[in-house]
PDB file of C-alpha atoms in Angstrom:
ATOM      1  CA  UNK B  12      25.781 -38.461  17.924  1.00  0.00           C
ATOM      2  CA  UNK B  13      25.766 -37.915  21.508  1.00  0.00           C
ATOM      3  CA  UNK B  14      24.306 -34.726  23.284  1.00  0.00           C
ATOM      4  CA  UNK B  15      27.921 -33.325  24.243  1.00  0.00           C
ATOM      5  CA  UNK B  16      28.689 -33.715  19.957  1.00  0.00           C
ATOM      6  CA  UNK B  17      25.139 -32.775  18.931  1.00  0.00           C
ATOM      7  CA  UNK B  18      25.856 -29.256  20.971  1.00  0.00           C
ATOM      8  CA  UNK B  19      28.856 -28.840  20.047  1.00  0.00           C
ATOM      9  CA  UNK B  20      27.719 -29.406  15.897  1.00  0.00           C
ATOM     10  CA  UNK B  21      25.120 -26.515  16.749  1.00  0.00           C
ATOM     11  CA  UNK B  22      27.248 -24.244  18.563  1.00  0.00           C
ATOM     12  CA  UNK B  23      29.820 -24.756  15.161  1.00  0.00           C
ATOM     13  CA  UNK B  24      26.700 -24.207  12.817  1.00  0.00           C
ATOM     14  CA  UNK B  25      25.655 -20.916  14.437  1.00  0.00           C
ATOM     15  CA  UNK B  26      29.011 -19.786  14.304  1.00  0.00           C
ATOM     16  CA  UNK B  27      29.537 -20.776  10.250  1.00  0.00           C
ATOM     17  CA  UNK B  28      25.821 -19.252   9.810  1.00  0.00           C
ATOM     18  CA  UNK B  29      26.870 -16.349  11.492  1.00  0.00           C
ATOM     19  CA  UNK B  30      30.529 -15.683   9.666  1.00  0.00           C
ATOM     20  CA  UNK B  31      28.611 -16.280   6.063  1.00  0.00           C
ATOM     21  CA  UNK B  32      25.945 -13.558   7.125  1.00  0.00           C
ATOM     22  CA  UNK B  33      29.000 -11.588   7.441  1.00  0.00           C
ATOM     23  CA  UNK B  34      30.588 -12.079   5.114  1.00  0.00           C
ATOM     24  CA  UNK B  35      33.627 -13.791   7.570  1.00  0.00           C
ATOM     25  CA  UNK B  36      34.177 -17.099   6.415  1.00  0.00           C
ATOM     26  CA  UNK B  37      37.625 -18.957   6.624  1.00  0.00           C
ATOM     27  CA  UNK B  38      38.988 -21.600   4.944  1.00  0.00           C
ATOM     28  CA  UNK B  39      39.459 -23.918   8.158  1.00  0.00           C
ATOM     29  CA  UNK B  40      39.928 -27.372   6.196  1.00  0.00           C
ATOM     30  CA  UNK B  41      42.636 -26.127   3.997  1.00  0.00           C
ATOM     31  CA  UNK B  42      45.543 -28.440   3.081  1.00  0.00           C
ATOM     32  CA  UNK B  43      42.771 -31.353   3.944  1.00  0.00           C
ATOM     33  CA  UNK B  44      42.416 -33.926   1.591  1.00  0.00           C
ATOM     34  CA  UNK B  45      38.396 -34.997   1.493  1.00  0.00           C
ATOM     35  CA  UNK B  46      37.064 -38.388  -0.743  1.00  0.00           C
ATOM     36  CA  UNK B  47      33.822 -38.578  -1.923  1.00  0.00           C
ATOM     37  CA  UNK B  48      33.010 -42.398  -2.608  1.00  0.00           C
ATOM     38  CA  UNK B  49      30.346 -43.002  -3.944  1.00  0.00           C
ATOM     39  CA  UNK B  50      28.459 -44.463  -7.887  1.00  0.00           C
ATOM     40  CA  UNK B  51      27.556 -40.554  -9.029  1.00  0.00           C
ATOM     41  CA  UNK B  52      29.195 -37.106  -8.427  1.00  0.00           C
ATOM     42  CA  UNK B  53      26.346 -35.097  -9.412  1.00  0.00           C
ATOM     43  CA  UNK B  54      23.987 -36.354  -7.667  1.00  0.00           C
ATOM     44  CA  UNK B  55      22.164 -33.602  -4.973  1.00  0.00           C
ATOM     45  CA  UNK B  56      23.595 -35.441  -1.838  1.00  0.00           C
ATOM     46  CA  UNK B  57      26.778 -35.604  -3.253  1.00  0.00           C
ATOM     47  CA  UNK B  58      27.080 -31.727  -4.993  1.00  0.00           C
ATOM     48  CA  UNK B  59      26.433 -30.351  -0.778  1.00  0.00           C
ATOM     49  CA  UNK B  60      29.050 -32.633   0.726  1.00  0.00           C
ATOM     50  CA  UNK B  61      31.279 -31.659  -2.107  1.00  0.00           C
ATOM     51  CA  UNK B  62      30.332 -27.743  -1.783  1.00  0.00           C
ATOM     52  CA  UNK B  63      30.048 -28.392   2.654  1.00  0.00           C
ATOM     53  CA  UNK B  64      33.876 -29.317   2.162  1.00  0.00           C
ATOM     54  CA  UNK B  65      34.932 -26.743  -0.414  1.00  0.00           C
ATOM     55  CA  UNK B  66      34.069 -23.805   1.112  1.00  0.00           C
ATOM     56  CA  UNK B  67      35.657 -25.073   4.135  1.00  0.00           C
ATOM     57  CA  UNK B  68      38.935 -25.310   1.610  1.00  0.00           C
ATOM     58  CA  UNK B  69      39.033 -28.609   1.583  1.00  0.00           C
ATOM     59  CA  UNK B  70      40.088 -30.910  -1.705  1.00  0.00           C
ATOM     60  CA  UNK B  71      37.621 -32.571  -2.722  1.00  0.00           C
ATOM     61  CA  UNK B  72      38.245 -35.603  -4.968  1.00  0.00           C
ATOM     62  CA  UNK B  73      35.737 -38.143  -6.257  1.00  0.00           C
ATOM     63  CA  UNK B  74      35.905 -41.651  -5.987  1.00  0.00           C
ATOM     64  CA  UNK B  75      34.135 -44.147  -7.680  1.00  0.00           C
ATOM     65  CA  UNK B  76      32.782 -46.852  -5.631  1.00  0.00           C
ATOM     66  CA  UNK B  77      33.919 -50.251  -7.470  1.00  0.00           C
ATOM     67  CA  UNK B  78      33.079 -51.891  -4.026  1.00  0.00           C
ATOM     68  CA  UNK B  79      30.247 -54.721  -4.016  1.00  0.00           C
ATOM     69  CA  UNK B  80      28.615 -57.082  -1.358  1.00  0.00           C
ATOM     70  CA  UNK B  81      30.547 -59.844  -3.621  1.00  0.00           C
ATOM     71  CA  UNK B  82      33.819 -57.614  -2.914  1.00  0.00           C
ATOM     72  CA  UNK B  83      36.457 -59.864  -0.621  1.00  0.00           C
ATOM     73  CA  UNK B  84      37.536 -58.907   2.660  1.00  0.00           C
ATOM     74  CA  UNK B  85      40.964 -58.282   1.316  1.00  0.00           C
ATOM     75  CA  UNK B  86      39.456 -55.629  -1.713  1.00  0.00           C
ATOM     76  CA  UNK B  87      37.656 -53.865   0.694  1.00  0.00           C
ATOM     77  CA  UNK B  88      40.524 -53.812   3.188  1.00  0.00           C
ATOM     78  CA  UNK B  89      43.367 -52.873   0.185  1.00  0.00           C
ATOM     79  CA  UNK B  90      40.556 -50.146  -0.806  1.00  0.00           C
ATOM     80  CA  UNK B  91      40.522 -48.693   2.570  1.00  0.00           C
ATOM     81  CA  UNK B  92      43.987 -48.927   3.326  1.00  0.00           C
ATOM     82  CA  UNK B  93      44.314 -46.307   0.281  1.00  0.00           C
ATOM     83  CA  UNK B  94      41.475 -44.158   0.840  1.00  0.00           C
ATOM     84  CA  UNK B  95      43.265 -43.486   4.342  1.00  0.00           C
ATOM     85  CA  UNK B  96      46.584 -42.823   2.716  1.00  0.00           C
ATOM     86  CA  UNK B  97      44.834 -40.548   0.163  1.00  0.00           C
ATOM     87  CA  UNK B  98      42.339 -38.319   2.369  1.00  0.00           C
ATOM     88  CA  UNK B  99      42.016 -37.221   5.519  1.00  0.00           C
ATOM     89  CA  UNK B 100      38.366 -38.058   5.654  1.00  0.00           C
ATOM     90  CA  UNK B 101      35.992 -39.914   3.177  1.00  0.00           C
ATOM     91  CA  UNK B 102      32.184 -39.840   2.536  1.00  0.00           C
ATOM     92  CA  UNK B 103      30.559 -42.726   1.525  1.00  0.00           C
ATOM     93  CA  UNK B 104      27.121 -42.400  -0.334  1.00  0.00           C
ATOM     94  CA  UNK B 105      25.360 -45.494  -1.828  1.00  0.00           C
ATOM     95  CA  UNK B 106      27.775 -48.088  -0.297  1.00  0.00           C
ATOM     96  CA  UNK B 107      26.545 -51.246   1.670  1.00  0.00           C
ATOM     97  CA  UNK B 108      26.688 -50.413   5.480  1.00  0.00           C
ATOM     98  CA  UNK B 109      28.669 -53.427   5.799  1.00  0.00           C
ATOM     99  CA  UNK B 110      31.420 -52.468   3.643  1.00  0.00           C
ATOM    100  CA  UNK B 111      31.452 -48.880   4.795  1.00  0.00           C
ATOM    101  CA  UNK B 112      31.864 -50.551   8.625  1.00  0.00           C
ATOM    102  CA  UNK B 113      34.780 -52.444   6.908  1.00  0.00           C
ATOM    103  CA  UNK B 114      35.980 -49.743   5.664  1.00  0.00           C
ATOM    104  CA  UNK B 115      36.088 -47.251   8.646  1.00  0.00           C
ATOM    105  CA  UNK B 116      37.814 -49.775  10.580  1.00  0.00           C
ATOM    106  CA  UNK B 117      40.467 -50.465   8.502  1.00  0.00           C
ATOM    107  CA  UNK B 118      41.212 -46.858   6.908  1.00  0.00           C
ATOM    108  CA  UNK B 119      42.242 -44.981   9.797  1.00  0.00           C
ATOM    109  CA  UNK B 120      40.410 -41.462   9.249  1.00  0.00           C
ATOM    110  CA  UNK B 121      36.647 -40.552   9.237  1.00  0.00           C
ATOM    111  CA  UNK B 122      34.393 -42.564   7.059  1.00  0.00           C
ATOM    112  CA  UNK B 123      30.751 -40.913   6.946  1.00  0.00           C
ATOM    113  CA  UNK B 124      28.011 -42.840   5.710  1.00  0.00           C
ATOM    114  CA  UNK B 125      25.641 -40.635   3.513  1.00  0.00           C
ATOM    115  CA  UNK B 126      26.374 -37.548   6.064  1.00  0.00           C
ATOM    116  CA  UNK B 127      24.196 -35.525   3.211  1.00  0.00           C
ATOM    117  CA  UNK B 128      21.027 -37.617   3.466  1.00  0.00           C
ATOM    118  CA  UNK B 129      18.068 -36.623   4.743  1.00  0.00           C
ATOM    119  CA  UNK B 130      18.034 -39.783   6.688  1.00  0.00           C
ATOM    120  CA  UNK B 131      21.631 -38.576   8.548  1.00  0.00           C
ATOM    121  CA  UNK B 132      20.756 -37.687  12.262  1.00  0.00           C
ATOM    122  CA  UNK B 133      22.793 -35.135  11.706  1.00  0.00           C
ATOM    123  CA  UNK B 134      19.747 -33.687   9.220  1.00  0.00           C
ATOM    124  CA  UNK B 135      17.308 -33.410  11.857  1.00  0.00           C
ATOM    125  CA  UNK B 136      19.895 -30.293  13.760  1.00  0.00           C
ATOM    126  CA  UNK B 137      18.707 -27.459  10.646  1.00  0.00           C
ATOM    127  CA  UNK B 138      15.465 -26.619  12.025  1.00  0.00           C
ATOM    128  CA  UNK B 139      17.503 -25.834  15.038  1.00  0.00           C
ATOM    129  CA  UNK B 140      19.453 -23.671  13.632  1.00  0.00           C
ATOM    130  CA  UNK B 141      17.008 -20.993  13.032  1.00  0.00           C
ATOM    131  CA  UNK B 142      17.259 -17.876  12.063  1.00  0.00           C
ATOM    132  CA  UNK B 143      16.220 -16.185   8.533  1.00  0.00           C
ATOM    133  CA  UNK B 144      18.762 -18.454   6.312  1.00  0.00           C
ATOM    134  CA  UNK B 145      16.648 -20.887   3.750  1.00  0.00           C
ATOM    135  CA  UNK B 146      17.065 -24.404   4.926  1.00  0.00           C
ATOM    136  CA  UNK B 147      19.272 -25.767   2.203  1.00  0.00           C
ATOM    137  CA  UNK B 148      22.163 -23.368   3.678  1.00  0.00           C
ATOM    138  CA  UNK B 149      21.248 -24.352   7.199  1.00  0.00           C
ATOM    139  CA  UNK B 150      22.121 -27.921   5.714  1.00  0.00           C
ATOM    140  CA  UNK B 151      25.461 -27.110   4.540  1.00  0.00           C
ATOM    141  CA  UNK B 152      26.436 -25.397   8.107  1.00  0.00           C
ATOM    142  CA  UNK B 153      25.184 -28.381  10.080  1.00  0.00           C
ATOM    143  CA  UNK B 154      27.281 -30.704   7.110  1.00  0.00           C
ATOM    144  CA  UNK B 155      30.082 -27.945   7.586  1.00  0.00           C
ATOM    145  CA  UNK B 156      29.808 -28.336  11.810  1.00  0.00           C
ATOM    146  CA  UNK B 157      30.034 -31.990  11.251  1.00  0.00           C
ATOM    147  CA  UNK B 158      33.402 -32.062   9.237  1.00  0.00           C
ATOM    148  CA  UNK B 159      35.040 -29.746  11.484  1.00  0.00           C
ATOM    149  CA  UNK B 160      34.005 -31.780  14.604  1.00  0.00           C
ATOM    150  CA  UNK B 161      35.074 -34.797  13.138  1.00  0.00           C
ATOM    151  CA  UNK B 162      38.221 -33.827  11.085  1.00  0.00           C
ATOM    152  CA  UNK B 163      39.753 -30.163  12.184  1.00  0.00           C
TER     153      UNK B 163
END
Protein backbone atom coordinates (compact mmCIF):
# COMPACT_ATOMS: atom_id res chain seq x y z
CA UNK A 1 0.00 0.00 0.00
CA UNK A 2 1.25 3.35 -0.58
CA UNK A 3 1.00 6.31 2.00
CA UNK A 4 -1.79 8.23 -0.12
CA UNK A 5 -3.94 4.43 0.17
CA UNK A 6 -2.66 3.63 3.67
CA UNK A 7 -4.41 7.22 4.75
CA UNK A 8 -7.02 6.95 2.98
CA UNK A 9 -7.76 2.98 4.56
CA UNK A 10 -7.49 4.87 8.05
CA UNK A 11 -9.48 7.79 7.36
CA UNK A 12 -12.33 4.89 5.99
CA UNK A 13 -11.67 2.81 9.27
CA UNK A 14 -12.32 5.73 11.64
CA UNK A 15 -15.26 6.54 9.83
CA UNK A 16 -16.77 2.61 9.88
CA UNK A 17 -15.49 2.59 13.71
CA UNK A 18 -17.23 5.60 14.25
CA UNK A 19 -20.83 4.76 12.38
CA UNK A 20 -20.80 1.15 14.38
CA UNK A 21 -20.28 3.13 17.77
CA UNK A 22 -23.35 4.72 16.58
CA UNK A 23 -25.10 2.64 15.69
CA UNK A 24 -24.94 4.23 11.73
CA UNK A 25 -23.75 1.65 9.61
CA UNK A 26 -24.75 1.27 5.83
CA UNK A 27 -24.74 -1.34 3.64
CA UNK A 28 -22.20 0.32 1.05
CA UNK A 29 -21.23 -3.04 -0.89
CA UNK A 30 -24.73 -4.02 -1.61
CA UNK A 31 -25.59 -5.65 -4.96
CA UNK A 32 -21.60 -6.65 -4.87
CA UNK A 33 -20.81 -10.00 -5.56
CA UNK A 34 -17.58 -11.05 -3.16
CA UNK A 35 -15.60 -14.81 -3.64
CA UNK A 36 -13.89 -16.27 -1.01
CA UNK A 37 -11.30 -18.85 -2.55
CA UNK A 38 -9.78 -20.58 -0.56
CA UNK A 39 -9.39 -24.91 0.98
CA UNK A 40 -11.72 -24.04 4.33
CA UNK A 41 -14.66 -21.63 5.03
CA UNK A 42 -14.48 -21.78 8.65
CA UNK A 43 -11.40 -21.16 9.21
CA UNK A 44 -10.74 -17.67 11.56
CA UNK A 45 -9.15 -15.73 8.56
CA UNK A 46 -11.74 -16.69 6.43
CA UNK A 47 -15.10 -16.22 9.00
CA UNK A 48 -13.68 -11.98 9.24
CA UNK A 49 -13.30 -11.54 5.50
CA UNK A 50 -16.60 -13.25 5.14
CA UNK A 51 -18.27 -11.12 8.15
CA UNK A 52 -15.73 -7.66 6.83
CA UNK A 53 -17.86 -8.13 3.51
CA UNK A 54 -21.28 -8.95 4.94
CA UNK A 55 -21.87 -6.27 6.98
CA UNK A 56 -20.78 -4.13 4.24
CA UNK A 57 -23.88 -6.06 2.28
CA UNK A 58 -21.91 -7.72 0.21
CA UNK A 59 -22.62 -11.58 -1.13
CA UNK A 60 -20.43 -13.55 -0.02
CA UNK A 61 -19.95 -16.93 -1.75
CA UNK A 62 -17.31 -19.57 -1.08
CA UNK A 63 -15.13 -21.07 -3.40
CA UNK A 64 -13.18 -23.96 -3.15
CA UNK A 65 -9.72 -23.69 -4.30
CA UNK A 66 -9.17 -26.84 -6.74
CA UNK A 67 -6.09 -24.79 -7.99
CA UNK A 68 -2.49 -26.49 -7.58
CA UNK A 69 1.20 -25.56 -8.47
CA UNK A 70 0.66 -28.68 -11.02
CA UNK A 71 -2.54 -26.60 -12.31
CA UNK A 72 -1.85 -25.47 -16.25
CA UNK A 73 -1.70 -22.05 -17.32
CA UNK A 74 -4.91 -22.53 -19.18
CA UNK A 75 -6.90 -23.97 -15.65
CA UNK A 76 -5.77 -21.22 -13.85
CA UNK A 77 -6.57 -18.74 -16.61
CA UNK A 78 -10.32 -20.54 -17.41
CA UNK A 79 -10.61 -20.34 -13.39
CA UNK A 80 -10.01 -16.72 -13.35
CA UNK A 81 -11.78 -15.81 -16.29
CA UNK A 82 -14.96 -17.09 -14.16
CA UNK A 83 -14.20 -15.84 -10.87
CA UNK A 84 -14.24 -12.30 -12.71
CA UNK A 85 -17.52 -13.01 -14.38
CA UNK A 86 -18.91 -14.26 -11.03
CA UNK A 87 -17.70 -11.53 -8.37
CA UNK A 88 -16.78 -8.30 -8.27
CA UNK A 89 -13.83 -9.00 -6.06
CA UNK A 90 -12.23 -12.31 -4.77
CA UNK A 91 -10.08 -13.23 -1.70
CA UNK A 92 -7.68 -15.72 -1.96
CA UNK A 93 -6.47 -17.53 1.30
CA UNK A 94 -4.07 -20.54 1.13
CA UNK A 95 -3.35 -20.26 -2.66
CA UNK A 96 0.27 -20.27 -4.15
CA UNK A 97 1.33 -16.56 -4.73
CA UNK A 98 2.05 -17.58 -8.14
CA UNK A 99 -1.28 -18.66 -9.07
CA UNK A 100 -3.01 -15.87 -7.21
CA UNK A 101 -0.56 -13.37 -9.52
CA UNK A 102 -2.04 -15.47 -12.42
CA UNK A 103 -5.04 -15.07 -11.36
CA UNK A 104 -5.34 -11.25 -10.70
CA UNK A 105 -4.05 -10.66 -14.03
CA UNK A 106 -6.26 -12.50 -15.91
CA UNK A 107 -9.68 -12.00 -13.87
CA UNK A 108 -10.24 -8.47 -14.25
CA UNK A 109 -11.47 -7.38 -10.59
CA UNK A 110 -9.59 -7.34 -7.21
CA UNK A 111 -7.84 -10.46 -6.17
CA UNK A 112 -6.55 -10.13 -2.40
CA UNK A 113 -4.11 -12.45 -1.19
CA UNK A 114 -4.91 -13.50 2.49
CA UNK A 115 -6.17 -9.68 3.16
CA UNK A 116 -7.26 -11.37 6.76
CA UNK A 117 -3.80 -12.53 7.81
CA UNK A 118 -1.92 -11.26 10.31
CA UNK A 119 0.91 -11.16 7.91
CA UNK A 120 -1.36 -8.57 5.46
CA UNK A 121 0.30 -5.03 5.70
CA UNK A 122 -2.85 -4.01 5.86
CA UNK A 123 -2.86 -5.76 9.67
CA UNK A 124 -0.29 -3.62 11.00
CA UNK A 125 -3.06 -0.15 10.45
CA UNK A 126 -5.42 -1.54 13.87
CA UNK A 127 -3.22 -0.29 16.46
CA UNK A 128 -3.71 2.92 14.63
CA UNK A 129 -6.93 2.99 14.84
CA UNK A 130 -7.27 3.55 18.46
CA UNK A 131 -9.79 4.30 20.41
CA UNK A 132 -11.71 1.99 23.12
CA UNK A 133 -12.94 -0.78 20.41
CA UNK A 134 -11.18 -4.42 21.18
CA UNK A 135 -8.76 -5.12 18.43
CA UNK A 136 -10.55 -7.90 16.64
CA UNK A 137 -13.27 -5.13 15.54
CA UNK A 138 -10.51 -2.69 14.73
CA UNK A 139 -9.52 -5.65 12.29
CA UNK A 140 -12.71 -5.89 10.57
CA UNK A 141 -12.84 -1.87 9.96
CA UNK A 142 -9.31 -1.79 8.58
CA UNK A 143 -10.54 -5.28 6.36
CA UNK A 144 -13.86 -3.19 5.81
CA UNK A 145 -11.58 0.22 4.69
CA UNK A 146 -9.71 -2.06 2.44
CA UNK A 147 -12.74 -3.46 0.39
CA UNK A 148 -14.25 -0.20 -0.02
CA UNK A 149 -10.95 1.36 -1.28
CA UNK A 150 -10.42 -1.29 -3.53
CA UNK A 151 -13.97 -2.23 -4.79
CA UNK A 152 -16.75 0.70 -4.00
Amino acid sequence: MSTYDVGVVLDQALALQRAAEAGTTRPMLRGVMFGLLCERDDSDDAMLVRRAAAELGAHVAYVHADLSESSTPGEVQDTARMLGRLYDAVESQGVPPRLIRQIAADADVPVFDGIASSRHPSARLVARLGGDTAPHDNRRFVLQAVLLHSIA
